[in-house]
Amino acid sequence: MANVEGIPIYREIGSVPAAGMSRDKARVTVVGAGPVGLAMALDLGRRGHPVTVLTRLDFIAHCSKAICFSKRSLDILDRLGVGDRAIAKGVTWNLGKVFWGAGDQPVYQFDMLPVKDQKRPGFVNIQQYYIEEYLLDALLDLPDVQIRWGHQVTAVTPQDGGVQLRVSAADGDYSLTTEWVVACDGARSTVRDCMGLDFEGRVFEDNFLIADIRMTGHDMPPERWFWFDPPFNPGKSALMHRQPDDVWRLDFQLGWDIDRDAATRPEKVEPFVRAMLGEGVEFQREWYSVYTFQCRRMARFVHGRVIFAGDSAHLVSPFGARGCNGGFADIDNLGWKLDLVLRGQADARLIDSYDHEAIVTADENILNSSRSTDFLTPKSTASQALRDAVLQLAQDHAFARPFVNSGRLSTPVSYPDSPLSTPDSDDWDGGVAPGAPVLDAPHDGGWLLDALGQGFVLLTCEWSGAVPDGVQVIAVSGLAADRLGLSSGNAALIRPDHYVAARWRRPGRDAIQSALLRAQGGLHG
Amino acid sequence: MASLNTAPNLSGHDDIYERLIGLHDGLSEGESLQAWSRLVLLLINHIGDRDVIDEAIRLAAPR
C-alpha cells in the first residue's frame, strides 16, 4: 500500500524504517525524489559524496507530469550516465508545427536543432517516471547514497555550519543534522514553507486539460503539433505530443470559468478526444487532469546552507517545456559547485554564484513562458486582435511567422554577467562567449560534450603550454574548433557544467590560473 | 517604385510583441483603437512611401 492515497503508482518501493536514526548526521541532504532531486543526488554521488535523500512518498508516481526533455537535459543525463536509456526509450523530435483554424498546413514551424552534427536531438518525449526510474537505477550502484522513502521533513532549523531537520516516518520521528540541504521538493515545497520563504509572481487565469491516452495505429510524425482555434476546440488552443508505449499527450485549453472536478470525468474528456481524432477512434485513458499555472520564483534560491532547486524555487507555465528542464539546469549548475565546497576547494562564494546563475535561468524561463501564455490566452480585446492578426498574416506572409508563439521551447540559458566568467580581453568574432554553454560537435570519433567529462577542461587549438593542476587539456580541430571560434594558438577554459569560463587568443599560464580561480568563486574583479 | 517588404525584417519579435500588448495596458476598447491608430499614423509617416503604404492597406483589409 502506498503511504499517500490518490496518486497512481508506477513503481511501489515501500517506506524505509526510521528506527536507529534518532540523532542522525549527513553531509548533504536532498529533499524530494522527483527527477530533479534524484539527478542532484546522482550528480553528487558520482562525484564521491555521501548523500541522504528524503522523500515523502514511498513510490514512483504514475501520472501526467513532464514529458519533453530538452537537448540540454539529455546532455546532463549523458554526464550522469543515463542519457542512452532516455534516448532508447523516448520519442525523438526536432520539429514543431503550429496550425490555425481548420487549415491542414502549418502557419509556422520551428526546428529545435538548428545546428546539426550534435550527439543529441532537440528533444525527446518520455514519461517522467521513466526518467525517475533510470536515475534511481543508477543511484542503486552508489553505496553512499541513501534514499529514505516515506520520510517527510517537518521542521528546518538553520544552525552553525549546517541545518537540523526534523523528519517524520511511518514508525517514528527523528532529527537529522546535515551540512547542506538541497530542497528539490517541488512547487509546494515543505522546506520552503517550513522556512517561511516568499514565492512571488503571476498566476494565470486559465485551465488546461491534459488527456494522456493510449492508442495504436495513429499516423503522425514525431513532431510537436499545436493548434490555435481548431474546429475541435473553437476559440481555444490544443497540443499533441507522442510519447513512448503508444501513449499520446493531448492538451486542450478550457478557459477560466469551468467546473474543474467535472472536467476530468471520462464523459467530459472523451468528446474532446473524439472531436480531435475522429468519432471512431479507439483509445484507453492513461490519466486525465486539469491544470492551471503560475509564473513565479523565490527572491533568492540560496538561504545559508539551504539551497532550492527546481519547482521549489521557480514555477513556469508548461508551454516551452521549461519546468523539469529548468530543474535539471539548476542541479547541473549546483552539482560541481557543491562538490568543490564539500572538498574544501571553494567557499560559499561559489554557492552564491548558483544564486546568480540559476536566477538568470529562472527569469529567462519565466519571461518566455509568460510571453507564450500572453499569446495563447490574450488578456484584452486589443491583445486578442493582435494575436489573431499575427495568425491571419502568418498564412501568407513570412514576416508574421516569427511572432507566432505557441511556446518557446527550452534551450540552455547563458549568463552574460556571471561573476565566474573572465570577460574577453581579445577580439572575437562569434564562437562561444564566456558564460555560454559549449556547442556540441563531432570530436575524435565521438562527441565533444562526452569528452568534456565533469571537471575543468582547457580546450585548445594547436596550442601547447603549462596549465594549472586539475585542468585537463583537450585539443580540438575542425567543426568543434570552428563552433567555439577557436583558431590556431587559441584556447577556452570550460567549467564542469560545460559552460565557457574564459577564452584567449594567446593563452598563458597565469591568465589560465586566474580565470580558474575566478571560475571557482575565488576572485571577484 | 518601392514595394512592401513582407519578408522577416526584425529581430526580437517576442520583445516587440510584449511592447505592443503593453501599449494597451489599462485602456478601454475605444482607447485601444485610438492607440493602434496613433501607432499606425506614426509608422506610415516614417515610411513615407505612398506605394508601400497603399500596398500595406490593401493587404491589411479583411478578405
XYZ file of C-alpha atoms in Angstrom:
588
model
C 0.000 0.000 0.000
C 1.294 3.422 -0.905
C 1.717 5.843 2.000
C -0.180 8.661 0.254
C -3.529 7.980 -1.365
C -4.953 9.393 -4.564
C -1.755 9.275 -6.623
C -1.435 6.497 -9.206
C 1.630 4.328 -8.747
C 4.246 3.471 -11.335
C 6.536 1.517 -9.021
C 5.928 0.660 -5.369
C 9.036 0.827 -3.205
C 7.912 0.884 0.422
C 8.821 3.004 3.412
C 12.302 2.875 4.890
C 12.203 2.317 8.685
C 13.355 5.258 10.797
C 14.491 3.038 13.650
C 18.024 3.833 14.763
C 18.061 7.267 13.117
C 17.370 9.187 16.326
C 20.361 11.585 16.067
C 21.494 11.136 12.533
C 24.064 13.079 10.523
C 24.576 13.656 6.803
C 26.886 15.815 4.731
C 24.317 16.590 2.036
C 20.581 16.004 2.311
C 18.432 16.209 -0.785
C 14.746 16.703 -0.031
C 12.497 15.300 -2.748
C 12.938 12.335 -5.083
C 11.406 13.659 -8.267
C 13.638 13.904 -11.320
C 15.436 16.994 -10.007
C 16.174 15.561 -6.546
C 17.291 12.214 -7.949
C 19.537 13.896 -10.530
C 21.049 16.082 -7.781
C 21.764 13.006 -5.661
C 23.227 11.169 -8.645
C 25.486 14.073 -9.603
C 26.894 14.403 -6.067
C 27.039 10.626 -5.584
C 29.020 10.141 -8.789
C 31.468 12.752 -7.528
C 32.021 10.535 -4.485
C 29.918 12.280 -1.857
C 27.601 10.567 0.607
C 24.047 11.829 0.051
C 20.859 11.265 2.025
C 17.619 11.679 0.074
C 14.370 12.248 1.974
C 11.104 11.778 0.123
C 7.567 11.989 1.416
C 6.260 9.308 -0.954
C 7.240 5.645 -0.832
C 6.669 5.018 -4.547
C 7.296 6.443 -8.019
C 4.125 8.197 -9.167
C 2.419 7.362 -12.446
C 0.554 10.379 -13.746
C 0.817 13.182 -16.265
C 3.914 15.146 -15.489
C 6.925 16.230 -17.537
C 7.314 14.545 -20.922
C 9.508 16.862 -23.027
C 13.204 16.598 -22.224
C 15.431 19.099 -23.997
C 18.781 18.566 -25.655
C 20.446 20.296 -22.737
C 18.745 17.891 -20.301
C 19.860 14.950 -22.428
C 23.428 16.284 -22.297
C 23.118 16.448 -18.497
C 21.653 12.936 -18.348
C 24.583 11.799 -20.510
C 27.008 13.256 -17.996
C 25.085 11.367 -15.285
C 25.298 8.138 -17.299
C 21.616 7.662 -18.124
C 21.250 9.535 -21.420
C 21.321 6.412 -23.575
C 18.382 4.846 -21.727
C 16.310 8.018 -22.180
C 17.095 8.118 -25.896
C 16.446 4.400 -26.396
C 13.008 4.615 -24.792
C 11.978 8.141 -25.771
C 10.430 9.571 -28.915
C 12.998 11.818 -30.578
C 11.732 15.002 -32.219
C 13.068 18.282 -33.554
C 10.205 19.901 -35.452
C 7.297 21.865 -34.037
C 4.328 22.814 -36.205
C 1.639 25.368 -35.478
C -1.761 25.187 -37.155
C -4.533 27.727 -37.188
C -8.243 27.079 -37.592
C -9.169 24.255 -39.935
C -6.011 24.661 -42.042
C -4.012 21.499 -42.576
C -0.798 23.360 -43.433
C 1.203 24.879 -40.579
C 1.233 28.693 -40.343
C 4.571 28.415 -38.568
C 7.136 25.752 -37.831
C 10.385 25.614 -35.903
C 13.392 23.316 -35.631
C 14.731 22.673 -32.128
C 18.075 21.513 -33.508
C 19.051 24.248 -35.968
C 22.745 23.329 -35.626
C 23.195 19.764 -36.866
C 26.041 17.329 -36.156
C 25.431 17.180 -32.411
C 25.089 13.977 -30.388
C 21.604 14.617 -29.047
C 18.396 15.745 -30.765
C 16.420 18.872 -29.902
C 14.031 16.915 -27.686
C 12.844 13.516 -26.606
C 9.405 12.826 -25.237
C 9.382 10.333 -22.403
C 7.226 9.951 -19.330
C 8.775 11.445 -16.200
C 8.500 8.150 -14.320
C 10.889 6.500 -16.767
C 13.464 9.227 -16.161
C 12.978 8.780 -12.401
C 13.443 5.041 -12.778
C 16.684 5.430 -14.773
C 18.096 7.886 -12.230
C 17.051 5.591 -9.396
C 18.656 2.538 -11.002
C 21.907 4.481 -11.402
C 21.726 5.585 -7.748
C 21.450 1.978 -6.577
C 25.016 1.470 -7.838
C 26.250 4.135 -5.408
C 26.549 2.660 -1.897
C 26.935 6.075 -0.239
C 23.604 7.403 -1.476
C 20.715 6.536 0.828
C 17.145 7.096 -0.297
C 14.669 7.250 2.573
C 11.246 6.630 1.078
C 8.293 7.766 3.162
C 10.303 10.317 5.163
C 8.716 13.756 5.450
C 10.562 16.867 6.603
C 8.520 18.644 9.284
C 10.917 21.322 10.526
C 14.020 23.083 9.249
C 16.346 24.792 11.736
C 19.465 26.516 10.414
C 22.386 26.255 12.818
C 26.099 26.983 12.806
C 27.700 25.286 9.831
C 24.612 23.333 8.851
C 20.929 22.632 9.278
C 18.888 20.495 11.615
C 15.942 18.746 10.006
C 13.055 17.183 11.859
C 11.842 14.161 9.896
C 8.689 12.106 10.249
C 8.447 8.492 9.050
C 5.797 5.802 9.463
C 7.492 4.302 12.513
C 8.632 7.451 14.240
C 10.262 10.869 14.103
C 13.939 11.744 14.247
C 16.383 14.598 13.830
C 18.923 14.785 11.046
C 21.872 17.165 11.243
C 23.301 17.984 7.848
C 25.884 20.351 6.410
C 23.806 21.202 3.344
C 20.188 20.832 2.282
C 19.177 20.881 -1.365
C 15.414 21.381 -1.455
C 14.061 19.703 -4.598
C 10.648 19.132 -3.062
C 8.522 20.707 -5.745
C 6.018 23.511 -6.184
C 4.509 23.017 -2.721
C 7.935 22.727 -1.094
C 7.765 21.765 2.560
C 11.255 23.122 3.148
C 10.225 26.498 1.706
C 7.089 26.539 3.865
C 9.000 25.488 6.993
C 11.370 28.417 6.454
C 8.516 30.845 5.764
C 10.084 31.991 2.491
C 8.457 34.042 -0.248
C 7.361 32.861 -3.681
C 6.293 35.772 -5.879
C 4.840 36.118 -9.367
C 1.843 35.947 -11.677
C -0.993 33.440 -11.522
C -2.722 32.931 -14.866
C -6.492 32.606 -15.118
C -6.955 29.702 -17.451
C -7.452 25.953 -17.211
C -5.953 23.305 -19.438
C -6.985 19.677 -19.731
C -4.346 17.006 -20.181
C -5.601 13.747 -21.647
C -2.840 11.152 -21.753
C -4.308 8.356 -23.845
C -3.092 5.082 -25.281
C -3.903 4.316 -28.909
C -2.290 2.252 -31.613
C -2.048 2.840 -35.332
C -2.298 6.637 -35.219
C -0.255 8.012 -38.081
C 1.604 11.180 -37.159
C 5.291 12.046 -37.427
C 7.249 12.531 -34.190
C 6.675 16.301 -34.003
C 5.058 18.797 -31.660
C 1.725 19.883 -33.140
C -0.080 22.904 -31.787
C -3.402 24.397 -32.879
C -4.871 27.852 -32.412
C -8.657 27.912 -32.737
C -9.054 24.435 -34.255
C -12.536 23.193 -35.224
C -12.308 20.618 -32.399
C -11.725 23.275 -29.715
C -13.155 26.501 -31.185
C -11.661 29.731 -29.949
C -9.093 27.917 -27.841
C -5.847 26.017 -28.301
C -4.722 22.390 -28.361
C -1.454 20.484 -28.351
C -0.472 16.952 -29.313
C 2.673 15.061 -28.405
C 3.695 11.488 -28.965
C 5.141 9.526 -26.025
C 6.609 6.014 -25.812
C 4.334 2.964 -25.421
C 1.684 4.290 -27.884
C 0.791 6.955 -25.343
C -0.221 10.390 -26.591
C -0.493 13.630 -24.712
C -3.433 15.755 -25.773
C -3.739 19.154 -24.173
C -6.871 21.293 -24.520
C -7.350 24.856 -23.347
C -10.604 25.010 -21.372
C -10.982 28.634 -20.282
C -11.394 30.086 -16.813
C -14.994 29.586 -15.676
C -15.259 25.810 -15.615
C -16.083 23.067 -13.137
C -12.599 21.674 -12.570
C -13.719 18.489 -10.827
C -16.125 17.626 -13.619
C -13.629 18.400 -16.364
C -11.584 15.208 -15.852
C -14.550 12.834 -15.908
C -14.354 10.485 -18.905
C -17.732 11.669 -20.257
C -16.316 15.224 -20.351
C -12.872 14.349 -21.713
C -13.782 11.832 -24.377
C -15.767 14.235 -26.590
C -12.611 16.401 -26.840
C -10.543 13.381 -27.885
C -13.117 12.212 -30.434
C -13.531 15.702 -31.875
C -9.773 15.909 -32.356
C -9.058 12.407 -33.617
C -12.352 11.300 -35.183
C -15.553 9.727 -33.857
C -14.376 6.174 -34.456
C -11.020 6.432 -32.690
C -10.219 3.694 -30.195
C -8.199 4.642 -27.144
C -7.744 3.956 -23.453
C -7.355 6.503 -20.680
C -3.911 6.759 -19.125
C -4.570 9.779 -16.940
C -6.773 12.874 -17.182
C -6.007 16.036 -15.262
C -6.715 19.745 -15.288
C -4.022 22.260 -14.540
C -3.705 25.971 -14.052
C -0.358 27.649 -13.905
C 1.757 30.303 -12.383
C 4.971 32.046 -13.302
C 6.777 32.797 -10.062
C 10.027 32.332 -8.211
C 11.677 32.791 -4.853
C 13.575 36.051 -4.371
C 16.723 34.047 -3.600
C 17.496 30.353 -4.091
C 20.367 30.151 -1.572
C 19.473 30.620 2.099
C 22.613 29.883 4.089
C 23.054 26.124 3.970
C 19.644 25.521 2.377
C 19.605 25.664 -1.433
C 16.468 25.477 -3.558
C 16.386 23.809 -6.980
C 13.640 23.028 -9.495
C 9.946 23.728 -8.880
C 10.554 24.544 -5.212
C 12.465 27.624 -6.413
C 10.587 28.591 -9.574
C 7.415 27.745 -11.469
C 6.575 28.304 -15.132
C 3.708 27.532 -17.474
C 4.238 24.247 -19.321
C 4.321 25.878 -22.785
C 8.017 25.745 -23.517
C 8.958 22.643 -21.509
C 10.851 24.815 -19.086
C 9.793 23.158 -15.813
C 11.704 19.920 -15.434
C 14.339 21.106 -17.917
C 14.810 24.213 -15.771
C 15.234 21.962 -12.736
C 17.916 19.904 -14.454
C 19.698 23.149 -15.361
C 19.704 24.009 -11.633
C 21.282 20.790 -10.438
C 23.763 20.849 -13.333
C 24.843 24.288 -12.189
C 24.926 23.372 -8.499
C 26.496 19.894 -8.575
C 30.092 20.806 -9.334
C 29.960 23.861 -7.069
C 28.760 21.891 -4.067
C 31.378 19.259 -4.914
C 34.223 21.779 -4.663
C 32.806 23.248 -1.448
C 32.430 19.812 0.156
C 36.052 19.092 -0.752
C 37.169 22.353 0.815
C 38.445 23.646 -2.539
C 35.985 26.525 -2.728
C 33.954 28.537 -0.258
C 30.394 29.808 -0.010
C 31.019 32.441 -2.695
C 30.836 29.660 -5.262
C 27.405 28.685 -3.931
C 26.370 32.355 -4.202
C 27.150 32.141 -7.928
C 24.463 29.433 -8.137
C 22.033 32.013 -6.812
C 23.091 34.440 -9.570
C 23.114 31.954 -12.449
C 20.060 29.891 -11.528
C 18.056 33.113 -11.135
C 19.172 34.267 -14.609
C 17.917 30.924 -15.930
C 14.657 31.099 -13.983
C 13.993 34.673 -15.132
C 14.532 33.757 -18.771
C 12.232 30.762 -18.380
C 9.586 32.842 -16.621
C 9.849 35.630 -19.233
C 9.449 33.216 -22.140
C 6.678 31.203 -20.603
C 4.772 34.361 -19.572
C 5.018 35.713 -23.113
C 3.827 32.423 -24.602
C 0.913 32.445 -22.217
C 0.032 36.005 -23.206
C -0.054 34.894 -26.845
C -2.076 31.763 -26.073
C -4.606 33.430 -23.807
C -4.841 37.128 -24.692
C -5.928 39.225 -21.728
C -7.625 42.108 -23.584
C -9.583 42.732 -26.781
C -6.595 44.540 -28.274
C -4.257 41.704 -27.346
C -6.692 39.182 -28.851
C -6.911 41.250 -32.054
C -3.129 41.436 -32.301
C -2.796 37.681 -31.796
C -5.432 36.947 -34.437
C -3.823 39.405 -36.858
C -0.488 37.613 -36.485
C -2.115 34.264 -37.257
C -4.036 35.661 -40.249
C -0.956 37.294 -41.756
C 1.279 34.305 -40.995
C -0.630 32.215 -43.509
C 0.628 34.259 -46.459
C 3.484 36.392 -45.185
C 6.813 35.182 -43.840
C 7.359 38.321 -41.761
C 4.473 37.491 -39.408
C 5.525 33.921 -38.650
C 8.244 34.638 -36.079
C 5.588 36.403 -33.958
C 3.595 33.153 -33.650
C 4.229 31.958 -30.103
C 2.878 28.566 -29.082
C 5.722 28.149 -26.581
C 9.399 28.996 -26.981
C 10.937 25.670 -26.116
C 13.675 25.220 -23.582
C 17.253 25.857 -24.674
C 20.269 26.409 -22.403
C 20.477 29.861 -20.846
C 23.641 31.987 -20.928
C 24.963 34.024 -18.004
C 26.422 37.143 -19.633
C 27.261 38.795 -16.288
C 28.311 35.752 -14.315
C 30.800 36.508 -11.536
C 32.568 33.274 -12.548
C 33.349 34.418 -16.094
C 36.525 36.214 -17.143
C 35.467 38.853 -19.688
C 37.100 38.687 -23.113
C 40.250 40.756 -23.473
C 40.833 39.759 -27.109
C 38.707 40.388 -30.197
C 36.390 37.514 -31.042
C 34.098 37.092 -33.990
C 31.447 34.578 -32.996
C 32.255 31.360 -31.216
C 31.032 30.734 -27.682
C 31.458 33.639 -25.256
C 32.221 33.307 -21.542
C 29.018 32.471 -19.667
C 27.566 30.469 -22.581
C 27.453 26.677 -22.962
C 29.790 24.792 -25.287
C 28.160 23.743 -28.536
C 28.492 20.011 -29.168
C 30.331 18.778 -32.293
C 31.941 15.616 -33.605
C 35.257 15.086 -31.814
C 37.857 12.348 -32.049
C 35.429 9.724 -33.354
C 32.843 10.639 -30.706
C 31.314 13.838 -29.357
C 32.850 16.874 -27.734
C 30.442 17.039 -24.794
C 31.164 13.403 -23.891
C 34.894 14.169 -23.942
C 34.467 17.111 -21.531
C 33.507 14.913 -18.586
C 32.764 16.619 -15.264
C 35.877 18.618 -14.383
C 37.585 21.775 -15.657
C 38.912 21.440 -19.205
C 41.097 23.659 -21.383
C 40.008 23.249 -24.995
C 42.910 24.141 -27.211
C 43.519 24.581 -30.905
C 47.100 23.899 -31.963
C 48.440 25.140 -28.625
C 50.737 23.631 -26.051
C 51.803 25.001 -22.702
C 51.595 24.607 -18.959
C 48.184 24.508 -17.288
C 47.184 24.640 -13.594
C 46.739 21.385 -11.674
C 43.356 19.771 -12.080
C 42.728 21.139 -15.571
C 42.510 18.577 -18.347
C 43.712 19.675 -21.793
C 41.753 18.554 -24.831
C 42.842 19.590 -28.316
C 40.045 20.317 -30.771
C 40.025 20.837 -34.514
C 37.615 21.027 -37.426
C 33.947 21.637 -36.654
C 34.456 21.544 -32.860
C 37.075 24.319 -33.032
C 35.015 26.302 -35.566
C 31.914 26.253 -33.381
C 33.944 27.540 -30.439
C 35.528 30.196 -32.652
C 38.999 28.800 -31.830
C 41.749 29.147 -34.409
C 45.405 28.201 -34.202
C 47.002 29.076 -30.852
C 43.670 29.807 -29.069
C 42.137 28.126 -26.027
C 38.977 28.228 -23.910
C 38.565 27.246 -20.255
C 35.442 25.126 -19.762
C 33.612 24.697 -16.435
C 32.487 21.284 -15.195
C 28.939 22.121 -16.348
C 30.277 22.710 -19.890
C 29.943 26.497 -19.807
C 32.799 28.632 -21.114
C 34.613 30.419 -18.254
C 37.250 32.269 -20.314
C 38.943 32.254 -23.707
C 42.149 33.611 -25.127
C 43.755 34.212 -28.472
C 47.187 33.683 -26.832
C 46.684 31.856 -23.531
C 49.340 31.920 -20.815
C 49.632 30.005 -17.576
C 48.946 32.989 -15.289
C 45.866 34.020 -17.218
C 44.522 30.478 -17.117
C 45.286 30.226 -13.379
C 43.432 33.409 -12.520
C 40.453 32.504 -14.738
C 40.300 29.131 -12.984
C 40.391 30.792 -9.581
C 37.616 33.166 -10.604
C 35.504 30.305 -12.017
C 35.831 28.595 -8.630
C 34.429 31.654 -6.887
C 37.768 32.822 -5.554
C 38.410 36.027 -7.428
C 35.981 38.835 -7.956
C 37.146 41.557 -10.295
C 8.797 52.265 -57.126
C 9.397 50.692 -53.706
C 7.362 47.670 -52.746
C 6.192 46.426 -49.358
C 8.682 44.119 -47.684
C 6.830 41.087 -46.288
C 9.963 39.076 -45.560
C 11.147 38.981 -41.944
C 12.863 42.313 -41.285
C 13.097 42.423 -37.480
C 14.747 40.662 -34.592
C 13.420 40.349 -31.050
C 9.863 39.503 -32.099
C 8.808 38.498 -28.599
C 10.147 41.738 -27.104
C 8.239 43.826 -29.660
C 5.081 41.784 -29.185
C 5.257 42.364 -25.449
C 5.637 46.112 -26.002
C 2.620 46.127 -28.330
C 0.443 44.376 -25.740
C 1.801 46.689 -23.067
C 0.600 49.694 -25.118
C -2.960 48.684 -24.223
C -2.483 48.099 -20.502
C -5.428 49.576 -18.640
C -7.088 51.010 -21.789
C -10.745 50.669 -22.722
C -11.514 49.245 -26.159
C -12.115 52.717 -27.546
C -8.844 53.948 -26.114
C -7.084 50.890 -27.548
C -8.401 51.632 -31.028
C -7.070 55.159 -30.700
C -3.695 53.878 -29.539
C -3.489 51.498 -32.526
C -4.442 54.371 -34.818
C -1.793 56.696 -33.438
C 0.794 53.941 -33.853
C -0.179 53.385 -37.500
C -0.066 57.101 -38.251
C 3.377 57.454 -36.721
C 4.695 54.489 -38.668
C 3.245 55.431 -42.059
C 4.701 58.871 -41.746
C 8.077 57.320 -41.034
C 7.736 55.022 -44.044
C 6.820 57.953 -46.206
C 6.307 55.988 -49.409
C 2.749 56.109 -50.787
C 3.100 52.917 -52.801
C 4.300 50.965 -49.769
C 1.509 52.361 -47.612
C -1.148 51.642 -50.228
C 0.094 48.070 -50.566
C 0.018 47.589 -46.771
C -3.542 48.950 -46.605
C -4.566 46.558 -49.345
C -3.045 43.551 -47.524
C -4.488 44.580 -44.153
C -8.074 44.784 -45.437
C -10.328 41.852 -44.462
C -10.563 39.240 -47.197
